[in-house]
PDB file of C-alpha atoms in Angstrom:
ATOM      1  CA  MET A   1       6.354 -27.384   6.553  1.00 88.00           C
ATOM      2  CA  ARG A   2       2.735 -26.386   5.810  1.00 89.00           C
ATOM      3  CA  LEU A   3       3.237 -23.923   2.887  1.00 91.00           C
ATOM      4  CA  VAL A   4       0.603 -21.598   2.478  1.00 89.00           C
ATOM      5  CA  VAL A   5      -0.965 -19.187  -0.597  1.00 93.00           C
ATOM      6  CA  ALA A   6      -2.786 -16.908  -0.166  1.00 93.00           C
ATOM      7  CA  ARG A   7      -4.242 -15.047  -4.248  1.00 93.00           C
ATOM      8  CA  VAL A   8      -4.616 -11.979  -5.698  1.00 90.00           C
ATOM      9  CA  GLN A   9      -6.749 -13.277  -8.082  1.00 90.00           C
ATOM     10  CA  ASP A  10      -9.094 -15.233  -5.133  1.00 93.00           C
ATOM     11  CA  ASP A  11      -9.983 -11.970  -3.643  1.00 92.00           C
ATOM     12  CA  ILE A  12      -9.987  -9.793  -6.832  1.00 90.00           C
ATOM     13  CA  ASP A  13     -12.582 -12.394  -7.519  1.00 92.00           C
ATOM     14  CA  ALA A  14     -14.248 -12.059  -4.563  1.00 91.00           C
ATOM     15  CA  GLY A  15     -15.357  -8.299  -4.791  1.00 89.00           C
ATOM     16  CA  ARG A  16     -13.016  -8.364  -1.107  1.00 86.00           C
ATOM     17  CA  THR A  17     -10.933  -5.643  -3.936  1.00 84.00           C
ATOM     18  CA  VAL A  18     -11.197  -3.597  -7.185  1.00 78.00           C
ATOM     19  CA  GLU A  19      -8.697  -4.631 -10.096  1.00 75.00           C
ATOM     20  CA  ASP A  20      -6.439  -1.360 -11.074  1.00 75.00           C
ATOM     21  CA  THR A  21      -6.649  -1.493 -15.300  1.00 73.00           C
ATOM     22  CA  THR A  22      -5.476   2.137 -15.567  1.00 72.00           C
ATOM     23  CA  PRO A  23      -3.179   1.839 -17.821  1.00 66.00           C
ATOM     24  CA  GLY A  24       0.029   1.161 -16.439  1.00 61.00           C
ATOM     25  CA  ALA A  25      -0.750   0.343 -13.286  1.00 66.00           C
ATOM     26  CA  THR A  26       1.043  -2.769 -11.022  1.00 67.00           C
ATOM     27  CA  ARG A  27      -0.276  -5.404  -9.161  1.00 70.00           C
ATOM     28  CA  ASN A  28       1.908  -4.876  -6.170  1.00 70.00           C
ATOM     29  CA  ARG A  29      -0.948  -2.143  -3.354  1.00 74.00           C
ATOM     30  CA  LEU A  30      -3.758  -5.211  -4.618  1.00 81.00           C
ATOM     31  CA  GLN A  31      -1.326  -7.368  -2.754  1.00 83.00           C
ATOM     32  CA  THR A  32      -1.863  -5.584   0.363  1.00 84.00           C
ATOM     33  CA  PRO A  33      -5.648  -7.258   1.586  1.00 87.00           C
ATOM     34  CA  THR A  34      -4.039 -10.411   0.138  1.00 90.00           C
ATOM     35  CA  LEU A  35      -1.080 -11.217   2.532  1.00 88.00           C
ATOM     36  CA  LEU A  36      -3.553  -9.315   5.387  1.00 88.00           C
ATOM     37  CA  ARG A  37      -6.416 -11.495   5.276  1.00 91.00           C
ATOM     38  CA  ALA A  38      -4.004 -14.542   4.969  1.00 92.00           C
ATOM     39  CA  ILE A  39      -2.021 -12.807   8.353  1.00 90.00           C
ATOM     40  CA  ALA A  40      -5.899 -13.052  10.292  1.00 89.00           C
ATOM     41  CA  GLU A  41      -7.174 -15.893   8.958  1.00 92.00           C
ATOM     42  CA  GLY A  42      -3.830 -17.784   9.296  1.00 92.00           C
ATOM     43  CA  ARG A  43      -3.884 -15.732  12.942  1.00 90.00           C
ATOM     44  CA  HIS A  44       0.235 -15.849  12.397  1.00 88.00           C
ATOM     45  CA  ASP A  45       2.156 -13.963  15.364  1.00 85.00           C
ATOM     46  CA  ALA A  46       5.491 -12.766  13.346  1.00 84.00           C
ATOM     47  CA  VAL A  47       5.498 -12.736   9.670  1.00 84.00           C
ATOM     48  CA  PHE A  48       9.585 -12.732   8.281  1.00 82.00           C
ATOM     49  CA  GLY A  49      10.771 -10.458   5.130  1.00 76.00           C
ATOM     50  CA  GLY A  50      12.758 -10.043   3.327  1.00 68.00           C
ATOM     51  CA  PRO A  51      12.737  -7.883  -0.325  1.00 53.00           C
ATOM     52  CA  ALA A  52      10.334  -5.009   1.213  1.00 45.00           C
ATOM     53  CA  GLY A  53      13.236  -4.494   3.758  1.00 40.00           C
ATOM     54  CA  THR A  54      15.943  -5.601   2.103  1.00 41.00           C
ATOM     55  CA  ARG A  55      19.688  -4.923   0.514  1.00 43.00           C
ATOM     56  CA  ARG A  56      19.107  -1.136   0.485  1.00 49.00           C
ATOM     57  CA  ARG A  57      20.159   0.984   2.864  1.00 47.00           C
ATOM     58  CA  PRO A  58      22.282   3.307   3.127  1.00 43.00           C
ATOM     59  CA  GLY A  59      19.411   4.383   1.136  1.00 41.00           C
ATOM     60  CA  PRO A  60      16.395   7.195   0.156  1.00 41.00           C
ATOM     61  CA  ARG A  61      13.770   7.886   2.897  1.00 37.00           C
ATOM     62  CA  SER A  62      11.813   5.328   1.947  1.00 40.00           C
ATOM     63  CA  ALA A  63      14.664   2.629   3.506  1.00 41.00           C
ATOM     64  CA  SER A  64      15.769   4.221   5.630  1.00 37.00           C
ATOM     65  CA  SER A  65      13.025   3.094   8.818  1.00 39.00           C
ATOM     66  CA  ALA A  66      12.466  -0.307   9.475  1.00 44.00           C
ATOM     67  CA  SER A  67       8.827  -0.845  12.062  1.00 45.00           C
ATOM     68  CA  ALA A  68       8.718  -4.339  14.529  1.00 45.00           C
ATOM     69  CA  THR A  69       5.669  -4.596  14.356  1.00 47.00           C
ATOM     70  CA  SER A  70       2.970  -3.834  13.013  1.00 48.00           C
ATOM     71  CA  SER A  71      -1.410  -3.632  14.927  1.00 49.00           C
ATOM     72  CA  ALA A  72      -3.823  -6.039  14.739  1.00 48.00           C
ATOM     73  CA  SER A  73      -5.290  -3.574  11.481  1.00 52.00           C
ATOM     74  CA  GLY A  74      -1.516  -4.475   9.743  1.00 59.00           C
ATOM     75  CA  SER A  75      -0.234  -0.682   9.265  1.00 58.00           C
ATOM     76  CA  GLU A  76       2.982   0.163  10.252  1.00 58.00           C
ATOM     77  CA  GLU A  77       4.692   3.475  11.250  1.00 54.00           C
ATOM     78  CA  PRO A  78       8.575   3.607  10.366  1.00 52.00           C
ATOM     79  CA  ALA A  79      10.851   3.678  14.067  1.00 54.00           C
ATOM     80  CA  PRO A  80      14.383   3.908  14.123  1.00 53.00           C
ATOM     81  CA  GLU A  81      16.827   1.855  12.394  1.00 52.00           C
ATOM     82  CA  LEU A  82      17.884   0.481  16.010  1.00 56.00           C
ATOM     83  CA  TRP A  83      18.733  -3.440  14.649  1.00 54.00           C
ATOM     84  CA  ASN A  84      20.399  -4.468  18.618  1.00 60.00           C
ATOM     85  CA  LEU A  85      16.337  -3.158  20.317  1.00 64.00           C
ATOM     86  CA  TYR A  86      13.842  -5.455  20.255  1.00 64.00           C
ATOM     87  CA  ASN A  87      10.633  -5.806  21.536  1.00 65.00           C
ATOM     88  CA  ALA A  88       8.501  -8.796  21.303  1.00 67.00           C
ATOM     89  CA  ARG A  89       5.507  -7.548  22.876  1.00 73.00           C
ATOM     90  CA  HIS A  90       2.710  -6.986  20.902  1.00 75.00           C
ATOM     91  CA  ASN A  91      -1.075  -7.386  22.217  1.00 79.00           C
ATOM     92  CA  LYS A  92      -3.991  -9.670  20.876  1.00 80.00           C
ATOM     93  CA  GLY A  93      -4.283  -9.601  16.821  1.00 78.00           C
ATOM     94  CA  GLU A  94      -1.494  -7.559  16.361  1.00 81.00           C
ATOM     95  CA  HIS A  95       1.694  -9.891  14.995  1.00 81.00           C
ATOM     96  CA  ILE A  96       5.095  -8.921  14.182  1.00 80.00           C
ATOM     97  CA  ARG A  97       6.820  -8.373  11.238  1.00 78.00           C
ATOM     98  CA  VAL A  98      10.483  -9.548  11.203  1.00 77.00           C
ATOM     99  CA  PHE A  99      13.312  -8.592   8.900  1.00 75.00           C
ATOM    100  CA  PRO A 100      16.633  -9.979   9.351  1.00 76.00           C
ATOM    101  CA  LEU A 101      18.192  -8.445   7.014  1.00 77.00           C
ATOM    102  CA  SER A 102      17.483  -4.715   6.994  1.00 73.00           C
ATOM    103  CA  ASN A 103      19.991  -3.648   7.940  1.00 73.00           C
ATOM    104  CA  TRP A 104      22.372  -5.390   5.202  1.00 81.00           C
ATOM    105  CA  THR A 105      22.759  -3.109   1.520  1.00 84.00           C
ATOM    106  CA  GLU A 106      22.659  -4.843  -1.320  1.00 87.00           C
ATOM    107  CA  LEU A 107      26.438  -5.291  -1.774  1.00 91.00           C
ATOM    108  CA  ASP A 108      26.265  -7.609   1.863  1.00 91.00           C
ATOM    109  CA  VAL A 109      24.372  -9.419   0.439  1.00 91.00           C
ATOM    110  CA  TRP A 110      26.073 -10.268  -2.597  1.00 94.00           C
ATOM    111  CA  ASN A 111      29.498 -10.304  -0.661  1.00 96.00           C
ATOM    112  CA  TYR A 112      27.611 -13.171   1.561  1.00 95.00           C
ATOM    113  CA  ILE A 113      27.358 -14.218  -1.785  1.00 96.00           C
ATOM    114  CA  GLY A 114      30.401 -14.617  -3.281  1.00 97.00           C
ATOM    115  CA  ASP A 115      31.682 -16.295   0.148  1.00 97.00           C
ATOM    116  CA  GLU A 116      29.694 -18.811   0.705  1.00 97.00           C
ATOM    117  CA  GLY A 117      29.216 -19.844  -2.964  1.00 97.00           C
ATOM    118  CA  ILE A 118      25.488 -19.174  -3.294  1.00 97.00           C
ATOM    119  CA  ASP A 119      24.245 -20.336  -6.725  1.00 96.00           C
ATOM    120  CA  VAL A 120      21.410 -17.187  -7.794  1.00 95.00           C
ATOM    121  CA  PRO A 121      19.204 -17.167 -10.013  1.00 95.00           C
ATOM    122  CA  PRO A 122      21.354 -15.997 -13.782  1.00 95.00           C
ATOM    123  CA  ILE A 123      18.549 -13.357 -14.133  1.00 95.00           C
ATOM    124  CA  TYR A 124      20.669 -11.207 -11.883  1.00 96.00           C
ATOM    125  CA  TYR A 125      23.778 -11.864 -14.299  1.00 97.00           C
ATOM    126  CA  ALA A 126      23.753  -9.831 -17.511  1.00 97.00           C
ATOM    127  CA  HIS A 127      22.167 -11.077 -20.069  1.00 97.00           C
ATOM    128  CA  ARG A 128      20.673 -10.147 -23.793  1.00 97.00           C
ATOM    129  CA  ARG A 129      17.754  -8.976 -23.774  1.00 95.00           C
ATOM    130  CA  GLU A 130      14.695  -7.318 -25.471  1.00 96.00           C
ATOM    131  CA  VAL A 131      13.789  -4.111 -23.820  1.00 95.00           C
ATOM    132  CA  PHE A 132      12.817  -1.075 -23.867  1.00 95.00           C
ATOM    133  CA  GLN A 133      12.223   2.773 -22.237  1.00 93.00           C
ATOM    134  CA  ARG A 134       9.664   3.655 -19.813  1.00 88.00           C
ATOM    135  CA  ASP A 135      10.480   6.272 -17.412  1.00 83.00           C
ATOM    136  CA  GLY A 136      13.858   6.503 -17.354  1.00 84.00           C
ATOM    137  CA  MET A 137      14.346   2.786 -16.761  1.00 88.00           C
ATOM    138  CA  LEU A 138      15.011  -0.154 -19.624  1.00 93.00           C
ATOM    139  CA  MET A 139      11.883  -2.725 -18.985  1.00 93.00           C
ATOM    140  CA  ALA A 140      11.981  -6.435 -20.327  1.00 93.00           C
ATOM    141  CA  VAL A 141       9.427  -7.631 -23.240  1.00 94.00           C
ATOM    142  CA  SER A 142       7.347  -9.995 -21.352  1.00 91.00           C
ATOM    143  CA  GLU A 143       4.720 -12.198 -21.700  1.00 88.00           C
ATOM    144  CA  HIS A 144       3.408  -9.448 -18.691  1.00 83.00           C
ATOM    145  CA  LEU A 145       4.836  -6.368 -19.845  1.00 87.00           C
ATOM    146  CA  ALA A 146       4.431  -4.405 -23.428  1.00 88.00           C
ATOM    147  CA  PRO A 147       6.672  -1.350 -24.433  1.00 90.00           C
ATOM    148  CA  ASP A 148       3.142   1.097 -25.354  1.00 87.00           C
ATOM    149  CA  ALA A 149       2.081   2.027 -29.343  1.00 87.00           C
ATOM    150  CA  GLY A 150       5.609   3.457 -31.161  1.00 87.00           C
ATOM    151  CA  ASP A 151       7.747   3.192 -28.309  1.00 90.00           C
ATOM    152  CA  PRO A 152      11.283   0.891 -30.031  1.00 95.00           C
ATOM    153  CA  VAL A 153      12.211  -2.568 -28.746  1.00 96.00           C
ATOM    154  CA  PHE A 154      16.030  -3.207 -28.739  1.00 96.00           C
ATOM    155  CA  GLU A 155      18.598  -5.479 -27.349  1.00 97.00           C
ATOM    156  CA  ALA A 156      20.764  -5.116 -24.492  1.00 97.00           C
ATOM    157  CA  MET A 157      22.912  -6.509 -22.055  1.00 97.00           C
ATOM    158  CA  VAL A 158      21.257  -6.044 -18.978  1.00 96.00           C
ATOM    159  CA  ARG A 159      20.750  -7.322 -15.220  1.00 96.00           C
ATOM    160  CA  PHE A 160      18.128  -7.536 -13.045  1.00 94.00           C
ATOM    161  CA  ARG A 161      19.146  -5.596  -9.305  1.00 92.00           C
ATOM    162  CA  THR A 162      15.642  -6.466  -8.201  1.00 87.00           C
ATOM    163  CA  VAL A 163      13.515  -8.889  -9.088  1.00 85.00           C
ATOM    164  CA  GLY A 164       8.925  -8.182  -8.373  1.00 78.00           C
ATOM    165  CA  ASP A 165       6.517  -7.706 -11.168  1.00 78.00           C
ATOM    166  CA  ALA A 166       7.276  -7.859 -13.952  1.00 81.00           C
ATOM    167  CA  ASP A 167       4.796  -4.368 -15.074  1.00 80.00           C
ATOM    168  CA  CYS A 168       7.368  -2.695 -12.006  1.00 80.00           C
ATOM    169  CA  THR A 169      10.681  -3.788 -11.997  1.00 87.00           C
ATOM    170  CA  GLY A 170      13.018  -2.446 -14.787  1.00 91.00           C
ATOM    171  CA  CYS A 171      16.415  -3.955 -15.774  1.00 93.00           C
ATOM    172  CA  VAL A 172      20.308  -1.935 -15.754  1.00 93.00           C
ATOM    173  CA  GLU A 173      22.173  -1.755 -18.951  1.00 94.00           C
ATOM    174  CA  SER A 174      24.936  -4.016 -16.942  1.00 95.00           C
ATOM    175  CA  MET A 175      28.404  -6.887 -17.898  1.00 96.00           C
ATOM    176  CA  ALA A 176      28.922  -7.848 -14.553  1.00 96.00           C
ATOM    177  CA  GLU A 177      28.129 -12.369 -15.888  1.00 97.00           C
ATOM    178  CA  ASN A 178      29.234 -13.856 -12.546  1.00 97.00           C
ATOM    179  CA  VAL A 179      29.596 -12.415  -8.660  1.00 97.00           C
ATOM    180  CA  ASP A 180      32.750 -10.881  -8.713  1.00 97.00           C
ATOM    181  CA  LEU A 181      31.951  -8.105 -11.831  1.00 97.00           C
ATOM    182  CA  VAL A 182      28.230  -8.307  -9.992  1.00 96.00           C
ATOM    183  CA  ILE A 183      30.759  -7.097  -6.603  1.00 96.00           C
ATOM    184  CA  THR A 184      33.064  -4.384  -8.538  1.00 95.00           C
ATOM    185  CA  GLU A 185      29.466  -3.163 -10.462  1.00 94.00           C
ATOM    186  CA  VAL A 186      27.804  -3.332  -7.144  1.00 91.00           C
ATOM    187  CA  ALA A 187      30.739  -1.127  -4.975  1.00 91.00           C
ATOM    188  CA  GLY A 188      30.703   1.627  -7.234  1.00 88.00           C
ATOM    189  CA  THR A 189      27.014   2.779  -8.269  1.00 81.00           C
ATOM    190  CA  ARG A 190      25.653   5.327  -5.767  1.00 72.00           C
ATOM    191  CA  LEU A 191      21.527   4.251  -6.761  1.00 68.00           C
ATOM    192  CA  THR A 192      19.766   2.025  -4.177  1.00 60.00           C
ATOM    193  CA  GLU A 193      18.812  -1.278  -6.758  1.00 56.00           C
ATOM    194  CA  ARG A 194      14.739   0.391  -5.462  1.00 52.00           C
ATOM    195  CA  GLY A 195      15.701   3.803  -7.000  1.00 52.00           C
ATOM    196  CA  ALA A 196      16.967   2.016 -10.254  1.00 56.00           C
ATOM    197  CA  THR A 197      14.844  -0.514 -11.024  1.00 55.00           C
ATOM    198  CA  ARG A 198      10.971  -0.574  -9.247  1.00 55.00           C
ATOM    199  CA  ALA A 199       8.912   1.938 -10.783  1.00 53.00           C
ATOM    200  CA  ASP A 200       6.759   1.671  -7.186  1.00 49.00           C
ATOM    201  CA  ASP A 201       9.479   3.549  -5.144  1.00 51.00           C
ATOM    202  CA  ARG A 202       9.174   6.586  -7.250  1.00 47.00           C
ATOM    203  CA  ILE A 203       5.938   7.980  -6.245  1.00 45.00           C
ATOM    204  CA  SER A 204       7.085   9.693  -3.479  1.00 49.00           C
ATOM    205  CA  GLU A 205       9.838   9.881  -1.682  1.00 49.00           C
ATOM    206  CA  ALA A 206       8.610   8.173   1.448  1.00 51.00           C
ATOM    207  CA  GLY A 207       6.680   5.695  -1.658  1.00 55.00           C
ATOM    208  CA  MET A 208       7.654   2.388   1.168  1.00 56.00           C
ATOM    209  CA  GLU A 209       6.335   4.558   3.839  1.00 59.00           C
ATOM    210  CA  ASP A 210       2.405   5.274   3.148  1.00 62.00           C
ATOM    211  CA  ARG A 211       2.281   1.588   1.627  1.00 59.00           C
ATOM    212  CA  LYS A 212       3.570  -0.275   4.990  1.00 62.00           C
ATOM    213  CA  ARG A 213       0.667   2.402   6.938  1.00 63.00           C
ATOM    214  CA  GLU A 214      -1.730   0.179   5.115  1.00 63.00           C
ATOM    215  CA  GLY A 215      -0.168  -3.825   5.429  1.00 62.00           C
ATOM    216  CA  TYR A 216       2.500  -3.599   3.037  1.00 60.00           C
ATOM    217  CA  PHE A 217       4.944  -5.500   3.484  1.00 59.00           C
TER     218      PHE A 217
END
């Protein structure tokens, strides 16, 4: 296999995109032009994705649709979840985006992890960490993210339900230190992991669809 890496910083340095220096801004939107550049340069016919279309059904509108194909510009239009209907035909310059687990819920994923005895990073399990409150979420103190002046920092037992950029991914208070406890916890929750812990999914009800139209996934 050949690893292809496209770096956001390269596009910033080349002037193809401008870094948002607004306080609280994340780097997520900056990933879109870099992704589209990499797909165009590599002339890839299909691109497999995971996190942006995974583990969130049932959920809000931003999670309830998925698109199989993208135009030459990289944009996507929301489509119904026709899980057993596939169309692999696409025109020159287009590519197919494939999300094999789009119809899996968060609980489906954890049940699979438990059944197969899969090791996952410990950040997904409860651990003690320094955190602070922002926009109703617990954010982890790190070299990439610090609280605003005057915001208190405290220790709590937390775990991450999803892992993304540190500046927009929150954690939840939890005592689930192993897979069985996580399954029990997830089975009882009524809030999707993106709605609970992803700041950039709170932009609007259809925040994910809006970003897909720009080429993000």
